[in-house]
Coordinates of C-alpha atoms in Angstrom, one line a residue:
M1 CA 0.0 0.0 0.0
R2 CA 2.8 2.4 0.9
R3 CA 4.5 1.7 -2.5
L4 CA 1.2 2.6 -4.3
L5 CA 0.9 5.8 -2.4
G6 CA 4.5 6.6 -3.3
Y7 CA 3.7 6.0 -7.0
F8 CA 0.6 8.2 -6.7
A9 CA 2.6 11.0 -5.1
R10 CA 5.3 10.8 -7.8
G11 CA 2.7 10.9 -10.5
L12 CA 1.0 13.9 -8.9
V13 CA 4.4 15.7 -8.8
L14 CA 5.0 14.9 -12.4
L15 CA 1.5 15.7 -13.8
A16 CA 0.2 18.6 -11.7
P17 CA 2.7 21.3 -13.0
L18 CA 2.0 20.1 -16.6
V19 CA -1.8 20.2 -16.2
V20 CA -1.7 23.6 -14.5
T21 CA 0.6 25.0 -17.2
V22 CA -1.6 23.6 -20.0
W23 CA -4.8 24.8 -18.3
V24 CA -3.5 28.4 -17.8
C25 CA -2.2 28.6 -21.4
W26 CA -5.5 27.3 -22.7
L27 CA -7.4 29.9 -20.7
V28 CA -5.1 32.7 -22.0
F29 CA -5.6 31.5 -25.6
K30 CA -9.3 31.1 -25.2
N31 CA -9.8 34.5 -23.6
V32 CA -7.6 36.4 -26.1
D33 CA -9.3 34.7 -29.0
G34 CA -12.7 35.6 -27.5
W35 CA -11.8 39.2 -27.1
L36 CA -10.7 39.5 -30.7
G37 CA -13.5 37.3 -32.1
L38 CA -11.2 35.4 -34.4
P39 CA -12.5 31.9 -35.5
I40 CA -9.1 30.2 -35.7
P41 CA -7.9 28.9 -32.3
G42 CA -4.7 30.7 -31.2
A43 CA -4.9 33.4 -33.9
G44 CA -5.9 36.0 -31.3
F45 CA -2.9 35.1 -29.1
V46 CA -0.5 35.3 -32.1
A47 CA -2.1 38.6 -33.2
T48 CA -1.6 40.0 -29.7
L49 CA 2.1 39.0 -29.7
V50 CA 2.6 40.6 -33.1
L51 CA 0.8 43.8 -31.9
I52 CA 3.0 44.0 -28.7
T53 CA 6.2 43.5 -30.8
V54 CA 5.2 46.2 -33.3
V55 CA 4.3 48.6 -30.6
G56 CA 7.7 47.9 -29.0
F57 CA 9.5 48.5 -32.3
L58 CA 7.6 51.8 -32.8
G59 CA 8.2 52.9 -29.2
S60 CA 12.0 52.4 -29.8
N61 CA 11.9 54.5 -33.0
L62 CA 12.9 58.2 -32.6
L63 CA 10.0 59.4 -34.7
T64 CA 7.4 57.9 -32.4
R65 CA 9.1 58.7 -29.1
S66 CA 7.5 62.1 -29.0
A67 CA 4.1 60.5 -29.3
V68 CA 5.0 58.1 -26.4
N69 CA 6.2 61.0 -24.3
L70 CA 3.0 62.9 -25.0
L71 CA 0.9 59.9 -24.0
E72 CA 2.9 59.5 -20.8
R73 CA 2.5 63.2 -19.9
L74 CA -1.2 62.8 -20.5
M75 CA -1.4 59.8 -18.2
G76 CA 0.6 61.6 -15.6
R77 CA -2.1 64.3 -15.3
L78 CA -5.0 62.1 -14.5
P79 CA -5.0 61.3 -10.8
F80 CA -6.1 57.6 -10.6
V81 CA -4.8 56.7 -14.1
R82 CA -1.4 58.1 -13.1
L83 CA -1.2 55.8 -10.1
L84 CA -2.3 52.7 -12.1
Y85 CA -0.3 53.5 -15.3
G86 CA 2.9 54.5 -13.4
S87 CA 2.8 51.5 -11.0
T88 CA 2.2 49.0 -13.9
K89 CA 5.0 50.6 -16.0
D90 CA 7.5 50.5 -13.1
L91 CA 6.7 46.9 -12.3
L92 CA 7.1 45.8 -15.9
N93 CA 10.3 47.8 -16.3
A94 CA 11.7 46.2 -13.1
F95 CA 11.4 42.7 -14.6
V96 CA 11.8 43.1 -18.4
G97 CA 12.5 46.8 -19.2
E98 CA 15.8 48.5 -20.0
K99 CA 16.0 49.7 -16.4
R100 CA 15.7 46.3 -14.7
R101 CA 15.7 46.5 -10.9
F102 CA 15.6 42.9 -9.8
D103 CA 19.1 42.1 -11.0
K104 CA 21.0 42.4 -7.7
P105 CA 20.1 39.4 -5.5
V106 CA 21.1 39.8 -1.9
S107 CA 20.6 38.3 1.6
V108 CA 19.7 40.5 4.5
D109 CA 20.8 39.8 8.0
L110 CA 17.8 40.1 10.4
G111 CA 19.6 39.8 13.6
P112 CA 23.0 40.8 15.0
D113 CA 24.3 37.2 14.8
G114 CA 23.2 36.7 11.1
G115 CA 21.3 33.6 12.2
V116 CA 18.2 34.6 10.2
R117 CA 18.2 36.1 6.7
L118 CA 15.9 37.3 4.0
V119 CA 16.5 36.8 0.2
G120 CA 15.7 39.9 -1.9
F121 CA 16.9 42.3 -4.5
V122 CA 18.5 45.7 -4.1
T123 CA 16.2 48.2 -6.0
Q124 CA 18.0 51.4 -4.9
E125 CA 21.6 51.6 -3.8
S126 CA 21.3 55.0 -2.1
L127 CA 18.5 56.5 -0.1
A128 CA 20.3 59.8 0.3
H129 CA 17.2 61.6 -1.0
L130 CA 15.3 60.3 2.1
G131 CA 18.1 61.4 4.4
M132 CA 19.3 57.7 4.8
S133 CA 22.5 57.6 2.9
E134 CA 23.8 54.5 4.7
Y135 CA 20.7 52.5 3.7
V136 CA 19.7 50.5 0.6
A137 CA 16.2 49.5 -0.5
V138 CA 15.7 45.7 -0.7
Y139 CA 12.6 44.2 -2.2
C140 CA 11.7 40.8 -0.9
P141 CA 9.1 38.8 -2.9
H142 CA 6.7 36.6 -1.2
S143 CA 6.6 32.8 -1.9
Y144 CA 3.8 31.5 -4.2
N145 CA 2.4 35.0 -4.6
F146 CA 2.7 38.1 -6.8
S147 CA 3.5 40.4 -3.9
G148 CA 6.4 41.3 -1.7
Q149 CA 7.7 43.7 0.9
L150 CA 10.2 46.6 0.7
H151 CA 12.8 46.9 3.4
L152 CA 15.1 49.8 4.1
V153 CA 18.3 48.2 5.4
L154 CA 21.7 49.3 6.5
A155 CA 24.1 48.5 3.7
T156 CA 26.4 46.7 6.1
R157 CA 23.6 44.1 6.8
V158 CA 23.1 43.2 3.2
R159 CA 25.3 40.6 1.4
A160 CA 25.5 40.1 -2.3
L161 CA 24.5 36.6 -3.6
D162 CA 26.7 35.0 -6.3
V163 CA 23.7 33.6 -8.2
A164 CA 21.7 34.6 -11.3
S165 CA 18.7 36.9 -10.6
A166 CA 16.3 34.4 -12.1
D167 CA 17.6 31.6 -9.8
A168 CA 17.3 33.8 -6.7
M169 CA 13.7 34.8 -7.7
A170 CA 12.8 31.1 -8.3
F171 CA 14.3 30.2 -4.9
V172 CA 12.1 32.8 -3.1
V173 CA 8.9 32.3 -5.1
S174 CA 9.1 28.5 -4.7
G175 CA 9.4 28.9 -0.9
G176 CA 13.1 27.7 -0.9
V177 CA 12.3 24.5 -2.8
S178 CA 14.1 25.3 -6.1
G179 CA 17.8 24.6 -6.4
L180 CA 19.6 27.7 -5.2
V181 CA 23.0 26.6 -3.9
P182 CA 23.1 27.3 -0.1
A183 CA 26.8 28.2 -0.3
A184 CA 25.7 31.3 -2.3
L185 CA 24.0 32.7 0.8
S186 CA 27.4 33.2 2.5
T187 CA 29.1 35.6 0.2
G188 CA 30.6 39.0 1.1
E189 CA 29.0 42.2 2.2
Y190 CA 27.0 44.1 -0.4
A191 CA 28.5 47.4 0.7
T192 CA 31.9 46.3 -0.6
V193 CA 30.6 45.5 -4.2
R194 CA 28.3 48.4 -4.8
T195 CA 28.5 49.8 -8.3
S196 CA 27.3 53.3 -7.6

């Protein structure tokens, strides 16, 4: 009986991620196709990808930058729209834009003995504009969630991690289950390798 339960658990571990991924992709395809009313399955999704790529190309062009700047100024004048537009833009830029912010994985010592640490990403290396020049801003994502918490931390309590940003993010988001090498958590002080 125990062996059967082991096989069941192993099958669940192998199938569940695949089923969830296929289900989410199917929902995305179905919804995008429904919005555009195209009769060919997946055509709406492909059309959306092409549209996003064309807009990205046009947004990189010098001739259309003035139109983009005008649109951003307009969005900045509308109270609620400014908050929604600005927050969404900053979040996307932090992950995939030219000004990526989650590219400096660190660990933060929570106690004087360093016995407990958080894994996060330095988003600002100087908080002098807040009168806190010896502090850095560290964003710590939550596990299994699209949220996180910002901590203002003394630079001496922050240590750089010698891992790729994507690996550090996967480690945090998976609740520590993914394969981040524990030895990477013991590298030198962040303050000694700051770039600005």
